[in-house]
Amino acid sequence: LLRAQNLKEFEKKVTEFRLANGLRFIVAERHEAPVVSFHTYVNAGSVDDPSGETGLAHMFEHMAFKGTETIGTKDWPNEKKALDAIEAVYDRLEAERNRGPKADEGKLGALEAQVKMAIDEAQAYVQPNEYARVIEENGGAGLNAGTERDSTEYYYSLPSNRIELWFLLESQRFLHPVFREFYKERDVVMEEHRMRVESNPQGKLQQEFLATAFAAHPYRNPPGGWPSDIANLRRSEARDFFEKHYVPANIAIAIVGDVNPADARRMAERYFGALQARPLPALVHTQEPPQPGLKMAIVDSASQPVALVGYKRPDQYDRDDAAFDVIQLILSSGRTGLMYKELVQDKRIALAAQAIATFPGGRYPNLFTFLLAPSLGHSVEENEKALDDLLTRFKAQPVDAATLSRAKTQARAEVIRRLANNAGLAALLTTYAVNYGDWRKLFTAIDDLNKVTAADVERVARHYFVPSSRTNAYLAQPGQGGRQ
């Protein structure tokens, strides 16, 4: 199952088409139940945030749920005037702030009060949560979105007799985004950062780990942005980000379930055809400079000690990408992984020992990452040494045939599991379509895994798991560093 030879059979149920503006649709028929899952994949994530404006990708994700010129408003013409009034006052506030130490404190206070008053006036026109309410009242389920480093994705399911409602709602939020409640939502995002990072030791560790590992590349930035950037984001900047990155050719949409492809195409033309074709945005050109040697970060915390160990690796388009996936499965595939067997089960020095093949994103060179959580009475140092010993042996001799075969079987099983439901299939189809130019890569990727040999595993591990490309980050008791 799931080999390239199964592709022809699967293709019979899949219809793919592009609109004249470049927007791609992938429709997969599954008529077992009267339900359809929708997945919109935008090839823009936090890695695309402009310098000094980190958090914009995440902010637009929030804005996309705030409705349109017809949904979420009590009176759009007057709401628009009120929103424009906020920006006019905010422009004056920002101009005064930009005077730095010469800024007039009294004027700043007055302008801040005017901004708050303008926001309150605009709020009076808002119909809160109407976008979500319309979906839920029509039987929608799983309404959500996520901003990753490489992408922003929107998804939910509807009964099959409500397909046209999805086309209406989804097209409107990309045709007529209004950036409603922007500054109120900015405060929500700030609070999210406090909860996920500042009040979460492991979130703080991950932030420091990436900021240490990457000196230049924007993978170093938190997906939600740096607090000082978030606090100064403007509604106009979010619109600029949308105009640049939410172009039809930068988006793929999958529709999976009880759907007629001809009907889907007709509705796609009707509702999305008005989107204007625009040039694709530029890729990130910043390249990470060669690492001068081992890097280290320490986060003081009284919580459970944890270590993150990362090795620089190439992007997901590299010829060895499949080998990295196989290595991850051999080392860290549940209870059968070598790390679990050795550190958790046999030596009992760890509560958790995991490997992640691609982190924090795959579009650009990234990190092969290990996570170690010592058990009671054992130290991060002890766990790190055990990992190093394991990797030394792993690099010294080819993995045995049974272990290699088991890893490949687990990879196939995981993809099959995700294919089993409509939402999982929709996510996979868009991911492969955008990242590799063809959803069929979903099948050929399994063949790529099957071609990985024991010699490939040994070669890749030897080449990339080296001290000069390594970053260590520790969650440690204050004053003890990583050696506790």
C-alpha positions as semicolon CSV with decimal commas, in nm:
position;residue;x (nm);y (nm);z (nm)
1;L;0,000;0,000;0,000
2;L;0,101;0,363;-0,062
3;R;0,369;0,290;-0,317
4;A;0,395;0,468;-0,652
5;Q;0,215;0,176;-0,819
6;N;-0,095;0,266;-0,614
7;L;-0,089;0,618;-0,751
8;K;-0,288;0,539;-1,066
9;E;-0,571;0,392;-0,861
10;F;-0,575;0,689;-0,626
11;E;-0,556;0,940;-0,914
12;K;-0,893;0,820;-1,041
13;K;-1,054;0,982;-0,736
14;V;-0,859;1,307;-0,753
15;T;-0,931;1,607;-0,975
16;E;-0,685;1,894;-0,987
17;F;-0,732;2,230;-1,156
18;R;-0,600;2,586;-1,150
19;L;-0,798;2,901;-1,197
20;A;-0,671;3,165;-1,438
21;N;-0,538;3,364;-1,141
22;G;-0,312;3,074;-1,036
23;L;-0,514;2,940;-0,741
24;R;-0,482;2,561;-0,723
25;F;-0,759;2,321;-0,618
26;I;-0,726;1,949;-0,542
27;V;-1,056;1,762;-0,509
28;A;-1,060;1,405;-0,374
29;E;-1,386;1,211;-0,381
30;R;-1,485;1,002;-0,080
31;H;-1,857;0,937;-0,075
32;E;-1,876;0,712;0,231
33;A;-2,030;0,988;0,446
34;P;-2,207;1,318;0,363
35;V;-1,919;1,529;0,493
36;V;-1,650;1,738;0,323
37;S;-1,321;1,862;0,468
38;F;-1,155;2,180;0,341
39;H;-0,790;2,275;0,384
40;T;-0,640;2,603;0,265
41;Y;-0,259;2,608;0,263
42;V;-0,087;2,946;0,227
43;N;0,284;2,927;0,150
44;A;0,362;3,205;0,397
45;G;0,456;3,161;0,761
46;S;0,651;3,334;1,030
47;V;0,974;3,284;0,833
48;D;0,831;3,543;0,592
49;D;0,770;3,810;0,858
50;P;0,959;4,129;0,769
51;S;1,244;4,228;0,998
52;G;1,109;4,438;1,283
53;E;0,756;4,316;1,211
54;T;0,773;3,960;1,341
55;G;0,431;3,820;1,421
56;L;0,257;3,953;1,109
57;A;0,182;3,609;0,962
58;H;0,026;3,505;1,292
59;M;-0,167;3,831;1,321
60;F;-0,325;3,786;0,979
61;E;-0,430;3,433;1,075
62;H;-0,624;3,591;1,363
63;M;-0,766;3,858;1,133
64;A;-0,897;3,594;0,891
65;F;-1,155;3,489;1,151
66;K;-1,283;3,840;1,214
67;G;-1,521;3,839;0,920
68;T;-1,563;4,043;0,605
69;E;-1,746;4,352;0,482
70;T;-2,074;4,162;0,523
71;I;-2,000;3,916;0,807
72;G;-1,909;4,040;1,152
73;T;-2,035;4,396;1,114
74;K;-2,352;4,582;1,211
75;D;-2,286;4,868;0,969
76;W;-1,987;4,830;0,737
77;P;-1,977;5,182;0,584
78;N;-1,963;5,343;0,928
79;E;-1,733;5,075;1,066
80;K;-1,490;5,142;0,782
81;K;-1,486;5,512;0,870
82;A;-1,420;5,423;1,233
83;L;-1,136;5,186;1,138
84;D;-0,979;5,453;0,918
85;A;-1,009;5,700;1,206
86;I;-0,807;5,466;1,429
87;E;-0,526;5,463;1,174
88;A;-0,528;5,840;1,136
89;V;-0,484;5,892;1,511
90;Y;-0,233;5,607;1,534
91;D;-0,023;5,771;1,260
92;R;0,006;6,083;1,477
93;L;0,088;5,875;1,784
94;E;0,358;5,685;1,598
95;A;0,507;6,006;1,459
96;E;0,537;6,146;1,811
97;R;0,688;5,823;1,944
98;N;0,944;5,830;1,665
99;R;1,082;6,153;1,808
100;G;1,241;5,933;2,074
101;P;1,368;6,125;2,378
102;K;1,233;6,448;2,228
103;A;0,874;6,317;2,232
104;D;0,624;6,524;2,429
105;E;0,494;6,304;2,714
106;G;0,176;6,504;2,746
107;K;0,107;6,475;2,375
108;L;0,178;6,101;2,384
109;G;-0,072;6,051;2,665
110;A;-0,339;6,250;2,483
111;L;-0,285;6,060;2,157
112;E;-0,292;5,723;2,335
113;A;-0,627;5,821;2,488
114;Q;-0,755;5,922;2,144
115;V;-0,647;5,588;1,997
116;K;-0,830;5,402;2,272
117;M;-1,142;5,611;2,214
118;A;-1,128;5,547;1,838
119;I;-1,090;5,172;1,898
120;D;-1,394;5,176;2,129
121;E;-1,598;5,361;1,866
122;A;-1,510;5,102;1,599
123;Q;-1,589;4,820;1,840
124;A;-1,950;4,937;1,860
125;Y;-2,002;4,819;1,500
126;V;-1,858;4,469;1,555
127;Q;-2,075;4,158;1,558
128;P;-1,839;3,932;1,759
129;N;-1,760;3,578;1,643
130;E;-2,015;3,589;1,360
131;Y;-1,784;3,410;1,115
132;A;-1,751;3,109;1,346
133;R;-2,119;3,121;1,439
134;V;-2,230;3,093;1,075
135;I;-2,009;2,787;1,027
136;E;-2,123;2,618;1,348
137;E;-2,492;2,684;1,278
138;N;-2,449;2,507;0,944
139;G;-2,298;2,194;1,097
140;G;-1,933;2,292;1,067
141;A;-1,673;2,113;1,276
142;G;-1,303;2,147;1,347
143;L;-1,281;2,517;1,259
144;N;-0,920;2,615;1,320
145;A;-0,599;2,752;1,173
146;G;-0,230;2,748;1,247
147;T;0,071;2,964;1,169
148;E;0,388;2,760;1,128
149;R;0,733;2,873;1,024
150;D;0,672;2,788;0,657
151;S;0,295;2,812;0,619
152;T;-0,040;2,932;0,745
153;E;-0,324;2,682;0,718
154;Y;-0,701;2,714;0,757
155;Y;-0,933;2,416;0,786
156;Y;-1,273;2,281;0,888
157;S;-1,544;2,040;0,772
158;L;-1,905;2,089;0,665
159;P;-2,196;1,866;0,567
160;S;-2,181;1,802;0,193
161;N;-2,504;1,996;0,134
162;R;-2,326;2,309;0,266
163;I;-2,028;2,306;0,029
164;E;-2,125;2,631;-0,138
165;L;-2,126;2,805;0,200
166;W;-1,756;2,723;0,234
167;F;-1,682;2,873;-0,109
168;L;-1,866;3,190;-0,012
169;L;-1,701;3,231;0,329
170;E;-1,347;3,134;0,231
171;S;-1,341;3,349;-0,080
172;Q;-1,480;3,650;0,104
173;R;-1,214;3,647;0,373
174;F;-0,944;3,657;0,105
175;L;-1,129;3,893;-0,130
176;H;-1,249;4,139;0,134
177;P;-1,045;4,112;0,455
178;V;-1,123;4,404;0,684
179;F;-0,863;4,359;0,963
180;R;-1,133;4,415;1,222
181;E;-1,037;4,445;1,592
182;F;-0,668;4,449;1,496
183;Y;-0,537;4,626;1,806
184;K;-0,761;4,430;2,040
185;E;-0,635;4,108;1,881
186;R;-0,278;4,232;1,906
187;D;-0,324;4,234;2,283
188;V;-0,455;3,876;2,264
189;V;-0,142;3,770;2,074
190;M;0,077;3,941;2,334
191;E;-0,100;3,743;2,605
192;E;-0,051;3,422;2,405
193;H;0,324;3,491;2,401
194;R;0,326;3,547;2,776
195;M;0,148;3,216;2,834
196;R;0,341;3,008;2,579
197;V;0,689;3,150;2,637
198;E;0,733;3,383;2,932
199;S;0,525;3,166;3,170
200;N;0,625;2,835;3,011
201;P;0,981;2,715;3,080
202;Q;0,985;2,473;2,786
203;G;0,850;2,744;2,555
204;K;1,126;2,975;2,674
205;L;1,384;2,699;2,622
206;Q;1,270;2,641;2,265
207;Q;1,283;3,014;2,193
208;E;1,640;3,043;2,326
209;F;1,746;2,724;2,148
210;L;1,644;2,858;1,807
211;A;1,769;3,211;1,872
212;T;2,108;3,058;1,958
213;A;2,123;2,804;1,675
214;F;2,036;3,058;1,404
215;A;2,243;3,376;1,401
216;A;2,088;3,527;1,088
217;H;1,811;3,317;0,936
218;P;1,455;3,405;1,045
219;Y;1,396;3,052;1,173
220;R;1,545;3,210;1,486
221;N;1,227;3,416;1,539
222;P;0,931;3,293;1,746
223;P;0,634;3,199;1,524
224;G;0,416;3,450;1,705
225;G;0,679;3,724;1,691
226;W;0,904;3,902;1,940
227;P;0,705;4,095;2,205
228;S;0,851;4,436;2,114
229;D;0,760;4,378;1,748
230;I;0,409;4,255;1,829
231;A;0,344;4,558;2,050
232;N;0,415;4,791;1,758
233;L;0,243;4,607;1,471
234;R;0,010;4,820;1,263
235;R;-0,306;4,729;1,077
236;S;-0,151;4,874;0,760
237;E;0,148;4,639;0,795
238;A;-0,084;4,339;0,822
239;R;-0,259;4,449;0,504
240;D;0,076;4,485;0,327
241;F;0,173;4,132;0,438
242;F;-0,159;3,999;0,308
243;E;-0,126;4,175;-0,027
244;K;0,227;4,041;-0,074
245;H;0,187;3,680;0,039
246;Y;-0,180;3,587;-0,002
247;V;-0,157;3,579;-0,379
248;P;-0,353;3,305;-0,561
249;A;-0,044;3,127;-0,695
250;N;0,089;3,103;-0,338
251;I;-0,217;2,912;-0,213
252;A;-0,348;2,558;-0,256
253;I;-0,688;2,431;-0,147
254;A;-0,790;2,069;-0,094
255;I;-1,152;1,954;-0,080
256;V;-1,197;1,596;0,035
257;G;-1,514;1,398;0,090
258;D;-1,863;1,374;-0,054
259;V;-1,805;1,622;-0,335
260;N;-1,867;1,639;-0,708
261;P;-1,551;1,772;-0,882
262;A;-1,747;1,943;-1,159
263;D;-1,959;2,128;-0,904
264;A;-1,647;2,221;-0,709
265;R;-1,485;2,365;-1,019
266;R;-1,794;2,565;-1,108
267;M;-1,811;2,713;-0,758
268;A;-1,436;2,778;-0,753
269;E;-1,466;2,985;-1,070
270;R;-1,768;3,169;-0,937
271;Y;-1,634;3,258;-0,594
272;F;-1,255;3,266;-0,630
273;G;-1,226;3,379;-0,991
274;A;-1,237;3,743;-0,884
275;L;-0,910;3,713;-0,691
276;Q;-0,649;3,911;-0,881
277;A;-0,337;3,732;-1,004
278;R;-0,027;3,884;-0,847
279;P;0,344;3,797;-0,856
280;L;0,476;3,538;-0,614
281;P;0,662;3,689;-0,318
282;A;1,039;3,656;-0,301
283;L;1,191;3,374;-0,102
284;V;1,391;3,447;0,211
285;H;1,741;3,531;0,088
286;T;1,915;3,547;0,426
287;Q;2,150;3,252;0,458
288;E;2,281;3,121;0,787
289;P;2,659;3,179;0,805
290;P;2,888;2,883;0,877
291;Q;2,872;2,791;1,244
292;P;3,204;2,864;1,421
293;G;3,167;2,577;1,667
294;L;2,948;2,439;1,943
295;K;2,679;2,682;2,061
296;M;2,508;2,675;2,399
297;A;2,213;2,841;2,574
298;I;2,100;2,804;2,936
299;V;1,755;2,897;3,068
300;D;1,735;2,915;3,446
301;S;1,422;2,744;3,576
302;A;1,315;2,551;3,883
303;S;1,103;2,321;3,666
304;Q;1,181;1,979;3,518
305;P;1,529;1,990;3,359
306;V;1,532;1,943;2,981
307;A;1,799;1,949;2,713
308;L;1,764;2,025;2,343
309;V;2,044;1,921;2,109
310;G;2,034;2,031;1,746
311;Y;2,253;1,964;1,444
312;K;2,238;2,180;1,130
313;R;2,094;1,995;0,831
314;P;1,989;2,089;0,475
315;D;1,636;2,175;0,365
316;Q;1,357;1,933;0,275
317;Y;1,453;1,940;-0,093
318;D;1,796;1,790;-0,030
319;R;1,865;1,442;-0,170
320;D;1,924;1,314;0,185
321;D;1,591;1,432;0,326
322;A;1,448;1,079;0,326
323;A;1,758;0,951;0,507
324;F;1,701;1,205;0,787
325;D;1,343;1,078;0,822
326;V;1,464;0,720;0,845
327;I;1,726;0,814;1,106
328;Q;1,458;0,983;1,314
329;L;1,237;0,675;1,299
330;I;1,521;0,442;1,396
331;L;1,621;0,657;1,691
332;S;1,283;0,778;1,807
333;S;0,977;0,582;1,696
334;G;0,794;0,527;2,020
335;R;0,897;0,231;2,233
336;T;1,086;0,067;1,947
337;G;1,324;0,361;1,899
338;L;1,686;0,318;2,004
339;M;1,673;0,628;2,225
340;Y;1,371;0,504;2,419
341;K;1,513;0,156;2,459
342;E;1,850;0,276;2,584
343;L;1,779;0,591;2,785
344;V;1,424;0,529;2,911
345;Q;1,382;0,153;2,924
346;D;1,729;0,006;2,990
347;K;1,926;0,276;3,172
348;R;1,615;0,445;3,317
349;I;1,788;0,780;3,317
350;A;1,526;0,964;3,109
351;L;1,154;1,027;3,125
352;A;1,155;1,120;2,757
353;A;1,409;1,088;2,476
354;Q;1,295;1,195;2,130
355;A;1,431;1,297;1,791
356;I;1,276;1,541;1,541
357;A;1,405;1,516;1,185
358;T;1,306;1,866;1,070
359;F;1,284;2,163;1,306
360;P;1,151;2,431;1,315
361;G;1,062;2,425;0,942
362;G;1,173;2,249;0,627
363;R;1,168;2,506;0,349
364;Y;1,517;2,625;0,443
365;P;1,816;2,457;0,613
366;N;1,714;2,365;0,966
367;L;1,795;2,140;1,262
368;F;1,783;1,769;1,337
369;T;1,684;1,796;1,702
370;F;1,697;1,574;2,011
371;L;1,495;1,628;2,329
372;L;1,608;1,478;2,660
373;A;1,416;1,492;2,990
374;P;1,605;1,326;3,280
375;S;1,422;1,103;3,526
376;L;1,432;1,172;3,900
377;G;1,783;1,142;4,039
378;H;1,950;1,169;3,699
379;S;2,102;1,469;3,526
380;V;2,095;1,637;3,188
381;E;2,469;1,575;3,170
382;E;2,416;1,201;3,214
383;N;2,147;1,199;2,947
384;E;2,357;1,400;2,705
385;K;2,651;1,163;2,747
386;A;2,422;0,864;2,687
387;L;2,294;1,029;2,367
388;D;2,649;1,103;2,253
389;D;2,755;0,742;2,317
390;L;2,452;0,617;2,123
391;L;2,526;0,847;1,828
392;T;2,892;0,744;1,828
393;R;2,793;0,378;1,795
394;F;2,522;0,468;1,544
395;K;2,777;0,638;1,320
396;A;3,034;0,361;1,356
397;Q;2,841;0,071;1,206
398;P;2,553;0,023;0,960
399;V;2,209;-0,027;1,110
400;D;2,082;-0,386;1,082
401;A;1,831;-0,482;0,814
402;A;1,547;-0,556;1,057
403;T;1,571;-0,214;1,223
404;L;1,585;-0,037;0,887
405;S;1,284;-0,229;0,759
406;R;1,084;-0,155;1,075
407;A;1,148;0,218;1,039
408;K;1,023;0,218;0,681
409;T;0,713;0,022;0,781
410;Q;0,640;0,276;1,054
411;A;0,673;0,562;0,805
412;R;0,417;0,403;0,575
413;A;0,184;0,333;0,867
414;E;0,194;0,696;0,980
415;V;0,102;0,827;0,634
416;I;-0,175;0,568;0,601
417;R;-0,309;0,678;0,939
418;R;-0,326;1,039;0,821
419;L;-0,489;0,934;0,494
420;A;-0,763;0,751;0,682
421;N;-0,969;1,063;0,749
422;N;-1,071;1,341;0,514
423;A;-0,905;1,619;0,712
424;G;-0,572;1,437;0,724
425;L;-0,577;1,367;0,351
426;A;-0,668;1,729;0,271
427;A;-0,373;1,851;0,478
428;L;-0,130;1,612;0,306
429;L;-0,251;1,696;-0,044
430;T;-0,200;2,070;0,002
431;T;0,132;2,028;0,184
432;Y;0,286;1,822;-0,095
433;A;0,127;2,030;-0,371
434;V;0,273;2,355;-0,238
435;N;0,609;2,232;-0,113
436;Y;0,695;1,998;-0,400
437;G;0,477;2,127;-0,682
438;D;0,276;1,805;-0,704
439;W;0,054;1,624;-0,453
440;R;0,173;1,295;-0,609
441;K;0,498;1,342;-0,418
442;L;0,298;1,198;-0,128
443;F;0,333;0,860;-0,297
444;T;0,682;0,895;-0,438
445;A;0,810;1,013;-0,097
446;I;0,734;0,666;0,038
447;D;0,937;0,518;-0,247
448;D;1,221;0,757;-0,156
449;L;1,214;0,622;0,200
450;N;1,222;0,266;0,073
451;K;1,536;0,345;-0,130
452;V;1,731;0,458;0,179
453;T;2,004;0,207;0,260
454;A;2,196;0,130;0,578
455;A;2,498;0,291;0,412
456;D;2,294;0,611;0,351
457;V;2,195;0,623;0,717
458;E;2,554;0,582;0,833
459;R;2,687;0,837;0,580
460;V;2,434;1,106;0,668
461;A;2,475;1,058;1,044
462;R;2,854;1,080;1,015
463;H;2,843;1,390;0,797
464;Y;2,589;1,596;0,990
465;F;2,603;1,486;1,354
466;V;2,928;1,670;1,426
467;P;3,023;1,908;1,712
468;S;3,089;2,204;1,482
469;S;2,723;2,219;1,374
470;R;2,574;2,149;1,716
471;T;2,366;2,368;1,947
472;N;2,282;2,268;2,305
473;A;2,013;2,437;2,514
474;Y;1,939;2,352;2,875
475;L;1,652;2,415;3,112
476;A;1,846;2,415;3,437
477;Q;1,820;2,493;3,806
478;P;1,944;2,851;3,867
479;G;2,319;2,857;3,907
480;Q;2,372;2,502;3,783
481;G;2,373;2,558;3,407
482;G;2,339;2,249;3,193
483;R;2,548;2,039;3,426
484;Q;2,316;1,925;3,700
